Short mmCIF file of C-alpha atoms in Angstrom, two decimals:
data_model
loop_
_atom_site.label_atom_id
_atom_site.label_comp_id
_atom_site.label_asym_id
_atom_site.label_seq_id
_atom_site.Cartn_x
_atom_site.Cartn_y
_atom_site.Cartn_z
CA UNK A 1 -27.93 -18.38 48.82
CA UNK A 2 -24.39 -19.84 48.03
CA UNK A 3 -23.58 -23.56 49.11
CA UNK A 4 -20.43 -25.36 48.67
CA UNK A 5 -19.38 -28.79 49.31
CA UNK A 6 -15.76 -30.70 49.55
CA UNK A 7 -15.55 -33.84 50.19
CA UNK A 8 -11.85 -35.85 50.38
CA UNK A 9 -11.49 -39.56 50.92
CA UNK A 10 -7.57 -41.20 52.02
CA UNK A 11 -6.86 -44.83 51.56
CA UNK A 12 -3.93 -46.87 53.07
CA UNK A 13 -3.87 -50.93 52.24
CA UNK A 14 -1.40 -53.71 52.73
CA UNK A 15 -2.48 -57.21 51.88
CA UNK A 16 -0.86 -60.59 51.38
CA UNK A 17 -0.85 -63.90 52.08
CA UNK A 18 1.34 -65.31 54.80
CA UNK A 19 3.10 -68.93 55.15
CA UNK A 20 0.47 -69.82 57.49
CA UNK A 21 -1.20 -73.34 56.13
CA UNK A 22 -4.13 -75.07 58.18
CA UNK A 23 -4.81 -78.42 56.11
CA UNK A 24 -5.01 -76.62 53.22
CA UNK A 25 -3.19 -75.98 49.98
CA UNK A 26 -3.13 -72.24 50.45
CA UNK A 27 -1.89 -70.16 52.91
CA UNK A 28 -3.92 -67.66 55.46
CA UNK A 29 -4.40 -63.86 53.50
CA UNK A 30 -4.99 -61.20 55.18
CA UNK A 31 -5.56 -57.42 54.82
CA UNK A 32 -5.46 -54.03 57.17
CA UNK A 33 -5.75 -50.84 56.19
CA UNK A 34 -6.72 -47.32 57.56
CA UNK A 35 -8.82 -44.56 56.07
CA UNK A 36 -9.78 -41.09 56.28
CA UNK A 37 -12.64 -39.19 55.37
CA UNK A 38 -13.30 -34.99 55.45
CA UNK A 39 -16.90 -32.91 54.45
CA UNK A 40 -17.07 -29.82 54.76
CA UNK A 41 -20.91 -28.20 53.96
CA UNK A 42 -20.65 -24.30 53.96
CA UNK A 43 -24.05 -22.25 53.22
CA UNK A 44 -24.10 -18.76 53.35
CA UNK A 45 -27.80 -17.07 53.26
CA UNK A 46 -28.71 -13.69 52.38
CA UNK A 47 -29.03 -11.26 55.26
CA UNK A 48 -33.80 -11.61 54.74
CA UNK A 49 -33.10 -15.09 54.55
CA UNK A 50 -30.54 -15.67 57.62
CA UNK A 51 -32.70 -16.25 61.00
CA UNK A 52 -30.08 -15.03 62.67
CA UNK A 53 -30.30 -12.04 61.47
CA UNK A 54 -33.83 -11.47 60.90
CA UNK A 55 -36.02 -13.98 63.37
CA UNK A 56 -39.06 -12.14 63.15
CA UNK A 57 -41.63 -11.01 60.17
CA UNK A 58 -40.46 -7.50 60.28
CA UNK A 59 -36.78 -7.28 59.19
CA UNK A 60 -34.09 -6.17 61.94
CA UNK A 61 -36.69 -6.56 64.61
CA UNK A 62 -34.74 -9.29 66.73
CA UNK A 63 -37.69 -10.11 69.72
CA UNK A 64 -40.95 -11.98 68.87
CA UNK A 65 -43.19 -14.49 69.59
CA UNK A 66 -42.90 -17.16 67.05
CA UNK A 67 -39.01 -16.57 65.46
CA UNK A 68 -40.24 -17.68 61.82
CA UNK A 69 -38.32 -15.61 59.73
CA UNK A 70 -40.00 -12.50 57.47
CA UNK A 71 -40.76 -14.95 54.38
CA UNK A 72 -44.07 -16.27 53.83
CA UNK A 73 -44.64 -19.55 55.11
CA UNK A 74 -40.91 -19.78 56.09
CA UNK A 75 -39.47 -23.13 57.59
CA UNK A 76 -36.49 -23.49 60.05
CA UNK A 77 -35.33 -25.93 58.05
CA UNK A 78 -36.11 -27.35 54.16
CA UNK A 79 -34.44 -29.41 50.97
CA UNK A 80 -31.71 -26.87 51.02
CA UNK A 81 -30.54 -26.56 54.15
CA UNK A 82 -31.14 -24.38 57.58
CA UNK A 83 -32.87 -20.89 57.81
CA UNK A 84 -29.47 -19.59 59.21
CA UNK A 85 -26.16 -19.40 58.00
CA UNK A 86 -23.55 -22.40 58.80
CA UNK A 87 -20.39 -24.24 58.12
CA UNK A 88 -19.64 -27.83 59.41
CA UNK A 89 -17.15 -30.65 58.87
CA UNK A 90 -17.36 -34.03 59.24
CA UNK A 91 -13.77 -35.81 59.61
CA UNK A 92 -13.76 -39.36 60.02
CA UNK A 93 -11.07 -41.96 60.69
CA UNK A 94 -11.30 -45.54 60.59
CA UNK A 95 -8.85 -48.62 60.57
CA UNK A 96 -9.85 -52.22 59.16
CA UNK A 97 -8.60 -55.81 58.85
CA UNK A 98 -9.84 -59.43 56.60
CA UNK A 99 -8.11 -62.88 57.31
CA UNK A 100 -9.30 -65.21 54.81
CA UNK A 101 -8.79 -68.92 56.49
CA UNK A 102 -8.73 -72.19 54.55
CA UNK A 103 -9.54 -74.30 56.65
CA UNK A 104 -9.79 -77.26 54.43
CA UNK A 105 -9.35 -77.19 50.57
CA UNK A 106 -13.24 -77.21 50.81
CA UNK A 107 -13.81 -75.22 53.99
CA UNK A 108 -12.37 -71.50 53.79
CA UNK A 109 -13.15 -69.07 57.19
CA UNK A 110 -13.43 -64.84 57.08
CA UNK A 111 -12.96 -62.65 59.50
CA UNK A 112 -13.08 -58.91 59.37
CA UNK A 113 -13.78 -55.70 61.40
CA UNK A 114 -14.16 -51.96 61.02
CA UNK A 115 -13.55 -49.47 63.46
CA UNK A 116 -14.92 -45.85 62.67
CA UNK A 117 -14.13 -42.73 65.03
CA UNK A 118 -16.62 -39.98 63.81
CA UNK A 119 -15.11 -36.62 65.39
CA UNK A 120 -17.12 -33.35 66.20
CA UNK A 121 -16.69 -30.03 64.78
CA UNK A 122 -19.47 -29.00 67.27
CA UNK A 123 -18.94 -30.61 70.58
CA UNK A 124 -15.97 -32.04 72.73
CA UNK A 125 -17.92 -35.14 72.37
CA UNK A 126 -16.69 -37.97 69.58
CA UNK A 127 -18.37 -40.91 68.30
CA UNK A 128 -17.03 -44.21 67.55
CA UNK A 129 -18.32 -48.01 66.48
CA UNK A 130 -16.46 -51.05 66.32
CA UNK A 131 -18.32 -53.50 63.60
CA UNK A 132 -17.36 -57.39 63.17
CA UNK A 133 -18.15 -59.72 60.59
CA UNK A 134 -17.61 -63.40 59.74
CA UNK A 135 -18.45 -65.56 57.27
CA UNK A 136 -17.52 -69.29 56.17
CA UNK A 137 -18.43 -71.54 53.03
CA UNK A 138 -18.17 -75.31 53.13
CA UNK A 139 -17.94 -77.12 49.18
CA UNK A 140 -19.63 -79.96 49.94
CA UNK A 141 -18.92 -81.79 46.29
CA UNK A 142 -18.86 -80.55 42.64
CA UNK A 143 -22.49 -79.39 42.57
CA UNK A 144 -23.31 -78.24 46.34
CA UNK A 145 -21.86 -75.71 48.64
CA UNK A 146 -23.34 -74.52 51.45
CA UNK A 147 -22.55 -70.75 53.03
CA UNK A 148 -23.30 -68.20 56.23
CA UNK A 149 -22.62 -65.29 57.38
CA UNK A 150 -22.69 -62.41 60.14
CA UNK A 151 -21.92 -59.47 61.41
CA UNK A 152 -22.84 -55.99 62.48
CA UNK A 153 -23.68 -53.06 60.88
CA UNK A 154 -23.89 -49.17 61.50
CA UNK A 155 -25.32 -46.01 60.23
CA UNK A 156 -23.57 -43.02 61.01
CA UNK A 157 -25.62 -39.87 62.14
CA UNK A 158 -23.41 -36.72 62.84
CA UNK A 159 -24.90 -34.57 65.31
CA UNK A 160 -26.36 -31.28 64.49
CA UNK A 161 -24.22 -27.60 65.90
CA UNK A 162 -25.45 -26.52 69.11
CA UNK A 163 -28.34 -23.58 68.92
CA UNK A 164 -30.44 -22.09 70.09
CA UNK A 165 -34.03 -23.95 69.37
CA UNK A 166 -36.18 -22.69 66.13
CA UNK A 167 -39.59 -21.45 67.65
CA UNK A 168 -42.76 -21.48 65.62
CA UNK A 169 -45.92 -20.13 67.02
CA UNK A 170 -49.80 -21.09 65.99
CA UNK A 171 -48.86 -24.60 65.13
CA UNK A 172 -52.08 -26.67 64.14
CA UNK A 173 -52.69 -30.19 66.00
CA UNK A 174 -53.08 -33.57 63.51
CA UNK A 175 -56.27 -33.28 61.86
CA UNK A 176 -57.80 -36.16 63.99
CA UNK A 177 -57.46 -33.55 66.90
CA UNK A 178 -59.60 -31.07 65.40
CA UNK A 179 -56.45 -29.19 63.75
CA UNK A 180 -56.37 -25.73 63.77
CA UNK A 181 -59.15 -25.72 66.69
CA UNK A 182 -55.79 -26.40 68.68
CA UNK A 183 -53.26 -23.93 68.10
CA UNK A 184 -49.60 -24.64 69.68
CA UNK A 185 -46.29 -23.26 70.26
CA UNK A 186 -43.43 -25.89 69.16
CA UNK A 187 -39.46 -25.41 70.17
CA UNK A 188 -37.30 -27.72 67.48
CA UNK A 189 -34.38 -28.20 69.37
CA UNK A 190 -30.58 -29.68 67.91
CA UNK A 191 -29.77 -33.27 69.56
CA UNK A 192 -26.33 -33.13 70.41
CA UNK A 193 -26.59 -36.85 71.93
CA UNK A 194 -27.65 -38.61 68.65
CA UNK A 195 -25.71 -42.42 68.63
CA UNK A 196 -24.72 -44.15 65.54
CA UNK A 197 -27.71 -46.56 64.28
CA UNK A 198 -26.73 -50.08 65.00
CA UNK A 199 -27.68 -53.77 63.79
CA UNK A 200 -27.01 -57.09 63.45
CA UNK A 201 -27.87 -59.57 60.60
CA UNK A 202 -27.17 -63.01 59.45
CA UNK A 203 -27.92 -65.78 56.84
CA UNK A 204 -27.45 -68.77 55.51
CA UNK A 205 -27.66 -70.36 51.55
CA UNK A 206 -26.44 -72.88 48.88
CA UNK A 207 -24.88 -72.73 45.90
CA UNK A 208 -26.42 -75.39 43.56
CA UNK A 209 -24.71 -75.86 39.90
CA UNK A 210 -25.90 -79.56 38.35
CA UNK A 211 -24.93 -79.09 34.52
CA UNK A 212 -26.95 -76.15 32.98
CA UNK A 213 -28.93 -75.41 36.46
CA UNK A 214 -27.48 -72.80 38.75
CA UNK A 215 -29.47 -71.53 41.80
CA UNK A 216 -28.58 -69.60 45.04
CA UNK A 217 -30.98 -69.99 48.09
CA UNK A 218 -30.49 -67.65 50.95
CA UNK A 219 -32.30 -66.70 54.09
CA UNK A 220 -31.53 -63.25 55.64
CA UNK A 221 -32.47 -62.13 59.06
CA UNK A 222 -31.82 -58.41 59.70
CA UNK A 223 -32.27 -56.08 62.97
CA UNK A 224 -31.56 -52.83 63.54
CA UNK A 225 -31.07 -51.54 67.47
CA UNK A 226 -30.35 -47.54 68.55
CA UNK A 227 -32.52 -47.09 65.06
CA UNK A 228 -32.37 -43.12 63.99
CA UNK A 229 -35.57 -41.58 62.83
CA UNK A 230 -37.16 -38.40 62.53
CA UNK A 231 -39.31 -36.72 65.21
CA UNK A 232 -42.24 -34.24 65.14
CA UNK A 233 -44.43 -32.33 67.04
CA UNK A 234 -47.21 -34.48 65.36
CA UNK A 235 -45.74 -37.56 67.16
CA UNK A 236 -45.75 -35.92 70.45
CA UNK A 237 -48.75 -34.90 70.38
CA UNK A 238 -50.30 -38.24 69.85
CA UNK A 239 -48.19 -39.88 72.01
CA UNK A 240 -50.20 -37.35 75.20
CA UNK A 241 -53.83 -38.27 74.07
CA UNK A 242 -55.54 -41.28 75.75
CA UNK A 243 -55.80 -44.10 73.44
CA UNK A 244 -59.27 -43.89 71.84
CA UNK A 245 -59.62 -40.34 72.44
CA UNK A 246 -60.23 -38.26 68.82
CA UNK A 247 -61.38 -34.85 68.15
CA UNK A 248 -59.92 -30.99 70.01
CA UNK A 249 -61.41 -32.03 73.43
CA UNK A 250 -59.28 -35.34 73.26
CA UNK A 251 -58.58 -35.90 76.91
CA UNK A 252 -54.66 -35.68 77.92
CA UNK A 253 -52.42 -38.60 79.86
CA UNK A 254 -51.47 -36.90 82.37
CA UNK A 255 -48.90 -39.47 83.35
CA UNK A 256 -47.03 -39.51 80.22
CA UNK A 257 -43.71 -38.93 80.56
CA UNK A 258 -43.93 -36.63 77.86
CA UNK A 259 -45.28 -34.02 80.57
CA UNK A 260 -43.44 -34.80 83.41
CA UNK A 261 -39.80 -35.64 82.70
CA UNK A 262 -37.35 -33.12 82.39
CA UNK A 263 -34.82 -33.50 79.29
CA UNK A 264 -31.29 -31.82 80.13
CA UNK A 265 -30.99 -31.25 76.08
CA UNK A 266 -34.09 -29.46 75.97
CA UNK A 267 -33.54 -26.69 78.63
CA UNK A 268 -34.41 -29.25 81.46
CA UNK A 269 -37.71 -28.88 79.89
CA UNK A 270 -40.34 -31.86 79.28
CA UNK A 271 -41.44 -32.67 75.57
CA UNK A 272 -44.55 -31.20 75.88
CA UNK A 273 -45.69 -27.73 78.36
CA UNK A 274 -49.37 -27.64 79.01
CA UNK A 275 -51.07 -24.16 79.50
CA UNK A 276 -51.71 -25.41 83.08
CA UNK A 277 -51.61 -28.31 85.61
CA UNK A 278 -53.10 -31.66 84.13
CA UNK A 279 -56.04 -33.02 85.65
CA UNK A 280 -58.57 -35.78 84.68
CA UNK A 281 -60.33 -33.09 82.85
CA UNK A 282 -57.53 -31.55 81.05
CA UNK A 283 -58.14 -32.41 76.97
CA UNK A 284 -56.26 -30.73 74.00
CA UNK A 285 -58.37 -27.32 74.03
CA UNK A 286 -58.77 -27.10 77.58
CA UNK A 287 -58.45 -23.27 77.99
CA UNK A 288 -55.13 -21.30 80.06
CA UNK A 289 -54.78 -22.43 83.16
CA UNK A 290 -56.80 -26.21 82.00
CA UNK A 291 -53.92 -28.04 81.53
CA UNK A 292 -54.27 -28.40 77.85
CA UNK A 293 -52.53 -28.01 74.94
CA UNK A 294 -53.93 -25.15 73.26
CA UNK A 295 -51.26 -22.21 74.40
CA UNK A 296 -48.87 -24.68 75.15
CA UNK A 297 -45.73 -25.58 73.69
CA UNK A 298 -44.13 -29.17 72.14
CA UNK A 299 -40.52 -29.63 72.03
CA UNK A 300 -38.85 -32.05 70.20
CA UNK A 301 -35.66 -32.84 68.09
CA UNK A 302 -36.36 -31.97 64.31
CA UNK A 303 -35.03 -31.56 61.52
CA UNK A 304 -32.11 -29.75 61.44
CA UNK A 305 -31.47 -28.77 57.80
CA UNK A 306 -30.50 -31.90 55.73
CA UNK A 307 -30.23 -33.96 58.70
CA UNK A 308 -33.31 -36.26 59.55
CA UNK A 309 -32.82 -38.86 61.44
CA UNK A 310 -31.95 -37.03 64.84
CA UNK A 311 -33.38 -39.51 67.47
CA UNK A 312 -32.57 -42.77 68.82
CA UNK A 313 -35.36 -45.30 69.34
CA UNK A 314 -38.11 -47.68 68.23
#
């Protein structure tokens, strides 16, 4: 395996303070700048280790059931990378301004915001997040001043090249569903539709110094919205079982959405394929035809190589 990184970062900044007075001594500063970002990520695999060369257990056979590679206990995805060869890059542009505002001598105002364009290598589809932020301290007298903030955040997640979806076969359930008494097909497919990870936070303190005693007090309040996390096939097959239901013949929600909504990323497939129709009787080792899982398949949007945190939600 050979796997190279280059990474380049461009600043531009012009700052100053203008002859703008409020009732204050000093005059409004302000700064704006621009700046742009490039990764590149190149792995190259050898020809055994390179799915899309050899999907199957026995090399240069190209059609199987479960497309798991020829190695032992191979993954579509680990620590160092994807099973397949691939080279992204991840350009980024962003522009960016501060005013700081006295106010009053004792009362000072900031204002700043960050826009971020994240662009594709993969897709015609780009990404972009506008983040603004404010903040304002008061010096009450010698030994009090009292401060706040807020503003939004973001977490960038770049969305994974387009592919075809990494098939496993034989895949056990979670243990409290009788593991590998259930035996599944799984389908990890790339999610091309993955949103920045947004949030909001806040807080507000004072700055006490009385001769030799300094303290800061500060209460933070933090949320996070459009929050990225991982997914598995574990989850999804939880998220089918009727609550309270344990074991291999764990009976099956057959109104989940999980079964019956079609997702245009996946194929126009639904999360999870049952061997057969669901009915009220239809548990997790309800044989072909049952409308269980056993036979079935899950998809979902895993890992892809280093990348984690593929899906958007709670």
């Amino acid at each position: 395996m050979h796997r190279t990184g280059e990474y380049s970062i461009y600043d531009a900044l012009l700052s100053g303070v203008t002859p703008i007075r409020l009732w204050a001594q000093d005059g409004v500063a302000f700064a704006v700048g621009g700046q742009y970002r490039y990764y590149r990520e190149e792995s190259d695999l050898s020809d055994l280790a390179d799915r899309a060369l050899n999907p199957c257990a026995t090399p240069g056979v190209m059609t199987c059931a479960s497309a798991s590679g020829p190695g032992l206990f191979s993954r579509g995805s680990g620590v160092s990378g994807l099973g397949f060869d691939y080279d992204r890059r991840y350009p980024v542009a962003s522009a960016f301004f501060e005013v700081r505002a006295p106010i009053f001598d004792s009362l000072v105002a900031n204002f700043a915001g960050r826009y971020e364009k994240f662009f594709s290598d993969v897709s015609p589809v780009d990404t972009s997040v506008f983040v603004p932020s404010g903040s304002i301290r008061w010096q009450v007298n010698d030994w009090l001043a009292l401060r706040g903030t807020a503003s939004e955040s973001f977490s960038q997640v770049n969305p994974p090249a387009p592919r075809a979806p990494t098939t496993t076969g034989n895949t056990a359930a979670p243990a409290q569903f009788g593991g590998t008494a259930v035996t599944f097909g799984t389908a990890n497919f790339p999610n091309l539709e993955v949103k920045p990870e947004r949030g909001f936070n806040y807080n507000v303190g004072a700055i006490v110094r009385l001769g030799g005693f300094r303290a800061n007090v500060d209460y933070y309040s933090i949320k996070i919205r459009d929050i990225s996390r991982a997914q598995t096939a574990a989850q999804l097959v939880n998220a089918i079982v009727q609550p309270g239901q344990t074991g291999p013949g764990a009976l099956i929600n057959c109104a989940s959405p999980l079964l019956t909504e079609p997702q245009a990323l996946l194929g126009g497939r639904p999360f999870v394929q049952l061997n057969g129709p669901c009915t009220a009787a239809s548990a997790l080792n309800s044989p072909a035809g049952g409308g269980g899982l056993a036979g079935g398949t899950v998809n979902f949007f895993g890992q892809q190589g280093t990348q984690t945190f593929l899906v958007n939600g709670g």
